[in-house]
Short mmCIF file of C-alpha atoms in Angstrom, two decimals:
data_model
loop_
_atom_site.label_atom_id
_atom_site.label_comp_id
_atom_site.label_asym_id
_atom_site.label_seq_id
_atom_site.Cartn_x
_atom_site.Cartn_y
_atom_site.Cartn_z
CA UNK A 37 0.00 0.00 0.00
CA UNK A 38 1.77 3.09 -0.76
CA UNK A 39 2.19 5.36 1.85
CA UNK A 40 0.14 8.56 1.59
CA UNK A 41 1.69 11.62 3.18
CA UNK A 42 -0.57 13.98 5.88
CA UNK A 43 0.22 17.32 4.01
CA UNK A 44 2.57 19.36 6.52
CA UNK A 45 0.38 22.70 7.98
CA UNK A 46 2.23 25.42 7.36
CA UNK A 47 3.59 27.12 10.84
CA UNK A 48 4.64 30.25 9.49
CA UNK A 49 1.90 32.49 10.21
CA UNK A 50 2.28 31.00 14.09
CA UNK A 51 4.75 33.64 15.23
CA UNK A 52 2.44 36.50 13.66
CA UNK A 53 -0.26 35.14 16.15
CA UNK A 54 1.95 35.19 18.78
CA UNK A 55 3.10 38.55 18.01
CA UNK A 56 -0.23 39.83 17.90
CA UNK A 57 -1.64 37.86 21.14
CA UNK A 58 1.55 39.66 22.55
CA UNK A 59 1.23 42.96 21.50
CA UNK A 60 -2.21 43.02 23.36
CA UNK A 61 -0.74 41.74 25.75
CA UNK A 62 2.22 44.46 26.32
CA UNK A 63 -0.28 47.04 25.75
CA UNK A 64 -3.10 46.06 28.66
CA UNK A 65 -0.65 45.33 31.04
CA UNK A 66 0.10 47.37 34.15
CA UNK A 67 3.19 46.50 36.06
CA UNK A 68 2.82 48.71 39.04
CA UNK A 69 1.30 46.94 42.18
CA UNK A 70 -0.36 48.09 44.60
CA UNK A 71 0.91 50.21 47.69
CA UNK A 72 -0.39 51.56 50.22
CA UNK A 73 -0.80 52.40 54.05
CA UNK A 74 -3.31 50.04 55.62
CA UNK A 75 -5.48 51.09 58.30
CA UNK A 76 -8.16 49.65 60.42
CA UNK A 77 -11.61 51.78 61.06
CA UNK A 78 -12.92 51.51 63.88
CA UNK A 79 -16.47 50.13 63.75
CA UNK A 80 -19.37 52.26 63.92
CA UNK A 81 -21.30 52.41 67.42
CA UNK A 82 -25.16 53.17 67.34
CA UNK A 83 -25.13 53.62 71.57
CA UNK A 84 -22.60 55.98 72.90
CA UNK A 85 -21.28 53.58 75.23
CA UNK A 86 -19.34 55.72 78.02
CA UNK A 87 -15.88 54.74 77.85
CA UNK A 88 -13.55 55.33 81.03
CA UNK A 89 -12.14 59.15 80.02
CA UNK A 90 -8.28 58.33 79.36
CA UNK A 91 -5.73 61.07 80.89
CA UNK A 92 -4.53 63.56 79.53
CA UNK A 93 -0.83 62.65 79.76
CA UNK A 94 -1.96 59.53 77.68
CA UNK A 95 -2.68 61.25 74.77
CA UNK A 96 -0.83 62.93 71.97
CA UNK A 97 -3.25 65.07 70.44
CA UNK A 98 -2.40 65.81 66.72
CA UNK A 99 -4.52 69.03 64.74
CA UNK A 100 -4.61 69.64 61.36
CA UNK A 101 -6.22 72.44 60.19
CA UNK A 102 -7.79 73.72 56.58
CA UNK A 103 -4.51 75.38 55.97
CA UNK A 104 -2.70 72.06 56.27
CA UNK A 105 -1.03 73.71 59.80
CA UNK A 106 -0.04 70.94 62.62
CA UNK A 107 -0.93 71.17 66.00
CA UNK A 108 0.54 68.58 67.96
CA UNK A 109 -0.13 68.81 72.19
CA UNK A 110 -1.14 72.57 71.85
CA UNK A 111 2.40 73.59 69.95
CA UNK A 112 2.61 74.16 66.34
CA UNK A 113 4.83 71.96 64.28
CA UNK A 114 6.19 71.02 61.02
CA UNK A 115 5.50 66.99 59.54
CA UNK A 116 9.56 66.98 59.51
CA UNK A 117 9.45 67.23 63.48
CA UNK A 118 6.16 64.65 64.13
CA UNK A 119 8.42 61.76 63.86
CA UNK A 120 10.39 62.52 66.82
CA UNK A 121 8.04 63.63 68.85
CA UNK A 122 5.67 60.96 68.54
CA UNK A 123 8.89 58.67 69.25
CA UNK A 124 9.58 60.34 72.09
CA UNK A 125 5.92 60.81 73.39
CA UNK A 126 5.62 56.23 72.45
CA UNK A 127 8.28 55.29 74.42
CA UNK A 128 8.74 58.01 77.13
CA UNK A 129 12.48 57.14 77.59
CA UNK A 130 13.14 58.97 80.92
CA UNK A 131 9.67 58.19 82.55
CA UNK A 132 8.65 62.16 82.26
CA UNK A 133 5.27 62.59 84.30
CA UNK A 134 3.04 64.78 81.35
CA UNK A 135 4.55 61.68 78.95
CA UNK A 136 2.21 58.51 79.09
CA UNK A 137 2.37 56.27 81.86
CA UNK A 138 3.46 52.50 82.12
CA UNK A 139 2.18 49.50 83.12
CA UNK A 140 3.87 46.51 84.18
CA UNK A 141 3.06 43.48 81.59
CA UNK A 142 4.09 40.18 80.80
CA UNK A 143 5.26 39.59 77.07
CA UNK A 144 6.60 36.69 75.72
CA UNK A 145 10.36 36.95 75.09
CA UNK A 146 10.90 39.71 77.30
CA UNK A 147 9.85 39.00 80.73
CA UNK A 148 7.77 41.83 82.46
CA UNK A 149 8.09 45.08 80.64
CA UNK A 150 6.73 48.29 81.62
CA UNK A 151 4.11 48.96 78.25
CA UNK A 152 3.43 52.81 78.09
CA UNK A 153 -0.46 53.39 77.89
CA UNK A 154 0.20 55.51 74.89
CA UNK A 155 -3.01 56.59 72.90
CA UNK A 156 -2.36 59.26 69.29
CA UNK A 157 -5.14 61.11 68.64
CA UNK A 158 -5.31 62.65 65.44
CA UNK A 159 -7.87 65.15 64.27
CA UNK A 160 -8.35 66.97 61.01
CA UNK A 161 -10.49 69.57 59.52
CA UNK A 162 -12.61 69.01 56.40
CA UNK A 163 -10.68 71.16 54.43
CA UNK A 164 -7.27 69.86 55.23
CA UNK A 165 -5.31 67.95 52.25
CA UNK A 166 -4.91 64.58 51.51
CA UNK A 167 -1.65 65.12 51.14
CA UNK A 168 -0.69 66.74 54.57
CA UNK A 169 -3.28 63.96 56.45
CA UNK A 170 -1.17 60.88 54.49
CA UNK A 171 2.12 62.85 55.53
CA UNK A 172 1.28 62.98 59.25
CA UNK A 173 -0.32 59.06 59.06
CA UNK A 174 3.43 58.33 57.26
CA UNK A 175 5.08 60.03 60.33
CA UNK A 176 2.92 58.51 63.05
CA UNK A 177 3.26 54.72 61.51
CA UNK A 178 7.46 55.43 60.86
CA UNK A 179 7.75 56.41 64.73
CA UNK A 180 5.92 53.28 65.56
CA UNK A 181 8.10 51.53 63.51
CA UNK A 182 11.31 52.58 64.33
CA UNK A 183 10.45 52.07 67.64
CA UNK A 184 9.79 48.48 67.50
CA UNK A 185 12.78 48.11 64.79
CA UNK A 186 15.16 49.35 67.42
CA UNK A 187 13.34 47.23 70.43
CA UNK A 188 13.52 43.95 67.92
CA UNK A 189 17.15 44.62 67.18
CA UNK A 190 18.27 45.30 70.83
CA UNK A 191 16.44 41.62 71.56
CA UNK A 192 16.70 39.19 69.20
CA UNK A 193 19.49 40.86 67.30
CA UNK A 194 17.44 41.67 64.09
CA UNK A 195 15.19 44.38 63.21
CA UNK A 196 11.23 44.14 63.07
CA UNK A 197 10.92 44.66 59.07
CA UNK A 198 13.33 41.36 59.22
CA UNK A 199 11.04 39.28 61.34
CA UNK A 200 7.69 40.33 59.72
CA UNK A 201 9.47 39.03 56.35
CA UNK A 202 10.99 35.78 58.06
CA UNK A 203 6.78 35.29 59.38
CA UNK A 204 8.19 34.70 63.06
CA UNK A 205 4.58 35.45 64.13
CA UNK A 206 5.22 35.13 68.08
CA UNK A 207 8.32 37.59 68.19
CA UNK A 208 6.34 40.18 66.08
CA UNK A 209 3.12 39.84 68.03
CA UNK A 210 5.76 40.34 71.39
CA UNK A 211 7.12 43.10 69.80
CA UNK A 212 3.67 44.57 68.67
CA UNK A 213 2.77 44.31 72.43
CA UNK A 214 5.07 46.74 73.42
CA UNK A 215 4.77 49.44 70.95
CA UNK A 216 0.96 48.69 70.12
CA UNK A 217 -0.52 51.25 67.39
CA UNK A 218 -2.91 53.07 68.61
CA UNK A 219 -4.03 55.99 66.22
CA UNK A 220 -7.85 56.94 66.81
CA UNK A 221 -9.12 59.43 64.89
CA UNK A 222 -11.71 62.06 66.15
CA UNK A 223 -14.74 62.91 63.93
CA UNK A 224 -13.99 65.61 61.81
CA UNK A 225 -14.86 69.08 62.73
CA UNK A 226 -15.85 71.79 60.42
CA UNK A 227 -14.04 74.27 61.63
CA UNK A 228 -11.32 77.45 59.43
CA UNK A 229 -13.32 78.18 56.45
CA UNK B 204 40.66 17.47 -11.74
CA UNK B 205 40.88 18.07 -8.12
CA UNK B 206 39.41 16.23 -5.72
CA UNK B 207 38.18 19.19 -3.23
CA UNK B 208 35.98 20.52 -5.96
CA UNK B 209 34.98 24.21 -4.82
CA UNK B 210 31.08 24.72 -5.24
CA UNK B 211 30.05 27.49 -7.69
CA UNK B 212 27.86 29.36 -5.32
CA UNK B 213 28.37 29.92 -1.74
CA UNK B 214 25.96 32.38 -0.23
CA UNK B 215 25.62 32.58 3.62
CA UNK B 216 22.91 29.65 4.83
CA UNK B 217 19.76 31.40 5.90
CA UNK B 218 19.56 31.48 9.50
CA UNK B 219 16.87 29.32 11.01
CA UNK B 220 13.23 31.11 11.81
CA UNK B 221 11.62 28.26 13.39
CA UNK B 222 12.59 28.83 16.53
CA UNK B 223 11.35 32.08 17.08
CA UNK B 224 7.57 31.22 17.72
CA UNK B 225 8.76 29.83 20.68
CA UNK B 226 11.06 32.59 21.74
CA UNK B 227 7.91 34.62 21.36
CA UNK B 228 5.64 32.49 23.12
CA UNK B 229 7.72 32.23 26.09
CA UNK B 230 7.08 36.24 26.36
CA UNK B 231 3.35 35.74 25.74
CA UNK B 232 3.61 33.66 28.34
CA UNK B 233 5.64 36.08 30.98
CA UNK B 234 3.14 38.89 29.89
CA UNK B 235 0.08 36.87 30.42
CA UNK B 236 1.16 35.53 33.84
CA UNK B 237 2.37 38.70 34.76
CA UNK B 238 -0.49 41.28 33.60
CA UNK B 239 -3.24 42.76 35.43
CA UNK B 240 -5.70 43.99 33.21
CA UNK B 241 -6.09 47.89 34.07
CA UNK B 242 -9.08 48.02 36.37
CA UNK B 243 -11.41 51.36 35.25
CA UNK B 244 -10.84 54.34 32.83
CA UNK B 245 -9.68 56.88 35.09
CA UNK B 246 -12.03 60.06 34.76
CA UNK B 247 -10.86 61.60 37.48
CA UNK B 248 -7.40 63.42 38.73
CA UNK B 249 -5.60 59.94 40.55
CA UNK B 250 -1.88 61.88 42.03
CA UNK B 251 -2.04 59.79 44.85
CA UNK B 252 0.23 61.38 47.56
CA UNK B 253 4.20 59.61 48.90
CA UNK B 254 4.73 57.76 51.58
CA UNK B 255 7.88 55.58 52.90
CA UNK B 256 5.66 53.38 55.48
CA UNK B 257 3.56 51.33 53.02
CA UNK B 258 2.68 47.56 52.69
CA UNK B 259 1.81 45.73 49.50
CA UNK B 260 -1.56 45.05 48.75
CA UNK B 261 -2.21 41.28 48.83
CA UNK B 262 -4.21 39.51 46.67
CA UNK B 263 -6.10 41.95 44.26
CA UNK B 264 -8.65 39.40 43.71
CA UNK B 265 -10.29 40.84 47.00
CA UNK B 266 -9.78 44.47 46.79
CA UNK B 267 -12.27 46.89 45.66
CA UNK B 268 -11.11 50.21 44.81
CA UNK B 269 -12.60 53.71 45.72
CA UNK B 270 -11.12 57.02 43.48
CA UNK B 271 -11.76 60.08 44.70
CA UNK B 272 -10.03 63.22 43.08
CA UNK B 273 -10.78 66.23 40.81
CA UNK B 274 -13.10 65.39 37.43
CA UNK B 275 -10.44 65.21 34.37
CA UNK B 276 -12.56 67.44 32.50
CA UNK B 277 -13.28 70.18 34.60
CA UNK B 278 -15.22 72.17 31.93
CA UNK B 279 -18.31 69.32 31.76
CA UNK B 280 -17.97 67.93 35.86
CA UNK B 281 -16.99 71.08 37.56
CA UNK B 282 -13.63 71.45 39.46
CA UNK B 283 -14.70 69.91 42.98
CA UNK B 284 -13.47 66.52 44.30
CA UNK B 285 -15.49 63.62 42.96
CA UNK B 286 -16.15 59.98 43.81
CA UNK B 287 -15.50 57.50 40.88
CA UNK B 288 -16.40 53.51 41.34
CA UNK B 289 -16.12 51.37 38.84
CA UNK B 290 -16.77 53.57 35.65
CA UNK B 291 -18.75 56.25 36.82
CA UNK B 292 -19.00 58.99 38.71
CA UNK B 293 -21.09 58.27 42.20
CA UNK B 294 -22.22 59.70 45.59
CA UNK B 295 -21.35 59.35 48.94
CA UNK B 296 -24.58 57.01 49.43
CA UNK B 297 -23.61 54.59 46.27
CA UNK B 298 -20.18 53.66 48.15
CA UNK B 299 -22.01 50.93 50.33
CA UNK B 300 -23.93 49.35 47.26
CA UNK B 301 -20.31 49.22 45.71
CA UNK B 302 -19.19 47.65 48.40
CA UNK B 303 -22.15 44.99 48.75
CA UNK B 304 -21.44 44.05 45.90
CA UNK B 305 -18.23 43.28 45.83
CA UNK B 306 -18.70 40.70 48.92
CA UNK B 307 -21.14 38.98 46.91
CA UNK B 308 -18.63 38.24 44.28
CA UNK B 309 -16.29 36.69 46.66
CA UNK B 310 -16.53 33.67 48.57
CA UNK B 311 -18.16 33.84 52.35
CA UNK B 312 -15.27 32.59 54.08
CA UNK B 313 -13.36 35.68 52.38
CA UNK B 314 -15.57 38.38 52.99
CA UNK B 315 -13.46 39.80 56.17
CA UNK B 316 -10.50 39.59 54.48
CA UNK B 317 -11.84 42.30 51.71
CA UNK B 318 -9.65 45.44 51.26
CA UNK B 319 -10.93 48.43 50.15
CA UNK B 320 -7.69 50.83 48.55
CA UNK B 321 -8.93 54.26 48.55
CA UNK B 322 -6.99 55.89 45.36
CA UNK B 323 -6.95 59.60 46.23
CA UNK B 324 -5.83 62.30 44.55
CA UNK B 325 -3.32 64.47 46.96
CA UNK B 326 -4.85 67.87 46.26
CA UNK B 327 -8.56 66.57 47.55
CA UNK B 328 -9.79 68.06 51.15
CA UNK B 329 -10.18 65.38 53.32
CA UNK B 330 -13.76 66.45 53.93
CA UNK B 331 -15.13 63.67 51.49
CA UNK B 332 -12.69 61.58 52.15
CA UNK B 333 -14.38 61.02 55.67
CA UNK B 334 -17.40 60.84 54.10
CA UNK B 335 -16.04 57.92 52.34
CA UNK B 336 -14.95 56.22 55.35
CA UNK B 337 -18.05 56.87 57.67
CA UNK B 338 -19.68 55.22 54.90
CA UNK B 339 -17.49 52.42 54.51
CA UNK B 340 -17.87 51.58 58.69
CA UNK B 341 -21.50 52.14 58.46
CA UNK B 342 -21.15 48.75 55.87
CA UNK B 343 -18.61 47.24 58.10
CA UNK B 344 -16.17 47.50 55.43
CA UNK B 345 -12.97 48.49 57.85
CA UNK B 346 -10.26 46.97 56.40
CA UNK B 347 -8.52 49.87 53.98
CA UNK B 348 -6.03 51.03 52.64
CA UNK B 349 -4.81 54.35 51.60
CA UNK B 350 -3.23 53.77 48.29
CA UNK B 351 0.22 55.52 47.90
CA UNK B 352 3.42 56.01 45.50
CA UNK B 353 6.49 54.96 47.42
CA UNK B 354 8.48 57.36 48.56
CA UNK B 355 12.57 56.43 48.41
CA UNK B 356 14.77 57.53 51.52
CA UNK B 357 16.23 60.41 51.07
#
């Protein structure tokens, strides 16, 4: 029987396809992900329950008004100088008495600790920027984390950035203990325009 | 008569094509793995504002995303600061429908795990912004996240 042969398909055109399929391709896509800072809101209470009032010296009160001005515990101040302050105010290195006080806690890892009962409070007008109130969340979060970077390096010898990536859940969750972030946000007040 | 007879011709052999579907097929491939098709057409300002604290946002699958910013043209929308969702423009009030519907795209179990990335344009007053976000915790929706460029050290 003589052997018939299939008729070869010509592949030529194949790479055109591709091409084309690709050039779609290169034009929808977007490389850039996604970044941002992520927040939790608080949830929305129908019944003003009365919460115990929280002292004064607990707070650090951040104001921004409409024309994007800080006010941070009555003095005005520039987003460069936030970070410090807010360090300073967190940990409350030399036990001042108008900085936050501390309580005596067990944490895993490190033994009892004195935790300060820190509490930011930050406030902004309606006509403040999005700009300015990112900036001064950016400042807030950094002190936090610097704090807890230099606490995670002085105990386990590497820095907090390094043990979120490693996922060494327990040391992060001691760490978090200490410097806990605790930004509440007042309702916004029309107020400057 | 020699016996290494020299050929008449000797043009260069054509280089092989045959292997170049696959060469681009291989970057179909990357691009198709890799690509995320753009979301909406942006009709509004989107300068979203620098930060150096951020976090990547995991898993776009269960992120819905909330633009807020001046209208592109100003001439037809007016100049103030408007909300965009999906492809339109929208109000305050429409923000919890988007978000409704959004969980019932997703599975139950991953309903609390839903972001929302509010994309904001820098120059917006934060006045709507709240708006946004009394909104979003009257729906329960509390997990955000405040969409930024990164900012390198200086």
């Amino acid at each position: 029987m003589a052997k018939r042969d299939i008729p070869e398909i010509n592949a030529g055109s194949m790479a055109d396809i591709a091409f084309l399929l690709l050039v779609f391709f290169l034009v929808t896509t977007t490389m850039d992900s996604d970044f941002g800072l992520m927040r939790k809101l608080p949830p929305l209470i129908e019944d003003q329950v009365d919460t115990p009032p929280i002292k004064d010296r607990n707070v650090f009160v951040v104001l921004a008004n409409a024309n994007d001005q800080l006010l941070v515990e009555g003095e005005l101040m520039e987003v460069s100088e936030l970070r410090e302050a807010a360090k300073e105010f967190i940990a409350n290195p030399s036990n001042k008495s108008n900085l936050p006080e501390k309580k005596e806690t067990d944490v895993p890892f490190f033994g009892t600790t004195m935790v300060s009962k820190q509490v930011i409070s930050l406030q902004n007008d309606k006509g403040t920027s999005y700009d300015l109130y990112i900036q001064v969340q950016n400042e807030l979060a950094a002190a936090y984390n610097e704090l807890r970077n230099e606490l995670a390096v002085e105990q386990f010898g590497r820095s907090y950035d390094q043990l979120v990536e490693a996922g060494d859940k327990d040391r992060v969750k001691a760490v978090r203990k200490i410097y806990p972030q605790r930004i509440s946000e007042a309702e916004p007040k029309d107020v400057g325009r | 008569m020699s016996k290494f007879k020299k050929d008449g011709k000797k043009g260069l052999p054509a280089v092989s094509t045959s292997s170049l579907p696959d060469i681009v097929f291989m970057l179909l491939f990357f691009f198709m793995v890799t690509t995320v098709m753009r979301e909406v057409d942006l009709k509004i300002k989107n300068d979203t504002p620098e930060a150096t604290e951020i976090e990547k946002l995991e898993n776009k699958a269960l992120v819905s995303y909330i633009y807020i910013g001046e209208p592109q043209d100003a001439k037809k929308f007016g100049s103030s600061a408007r909300i965009q969702l999906n492809d339109a423009f929208a109000e305050v009030a429409e923000v919890a429908g988007h978000i409704e519907e959004k969980r019932s795209e997703v599975n139950e179990a991953e309903i609390p795990l839903l972001t929302t990335s509010l994309k904001v344009d820098q120059k917006t007053e934060m006045g709507i912004v709240t708006d946004v976000k009394q909104e979003l915790r009257k729906v329960q929706a509390l997990k955000i996240s405040y969409s930024t460029r990164e900012r390198l050290a200086q």
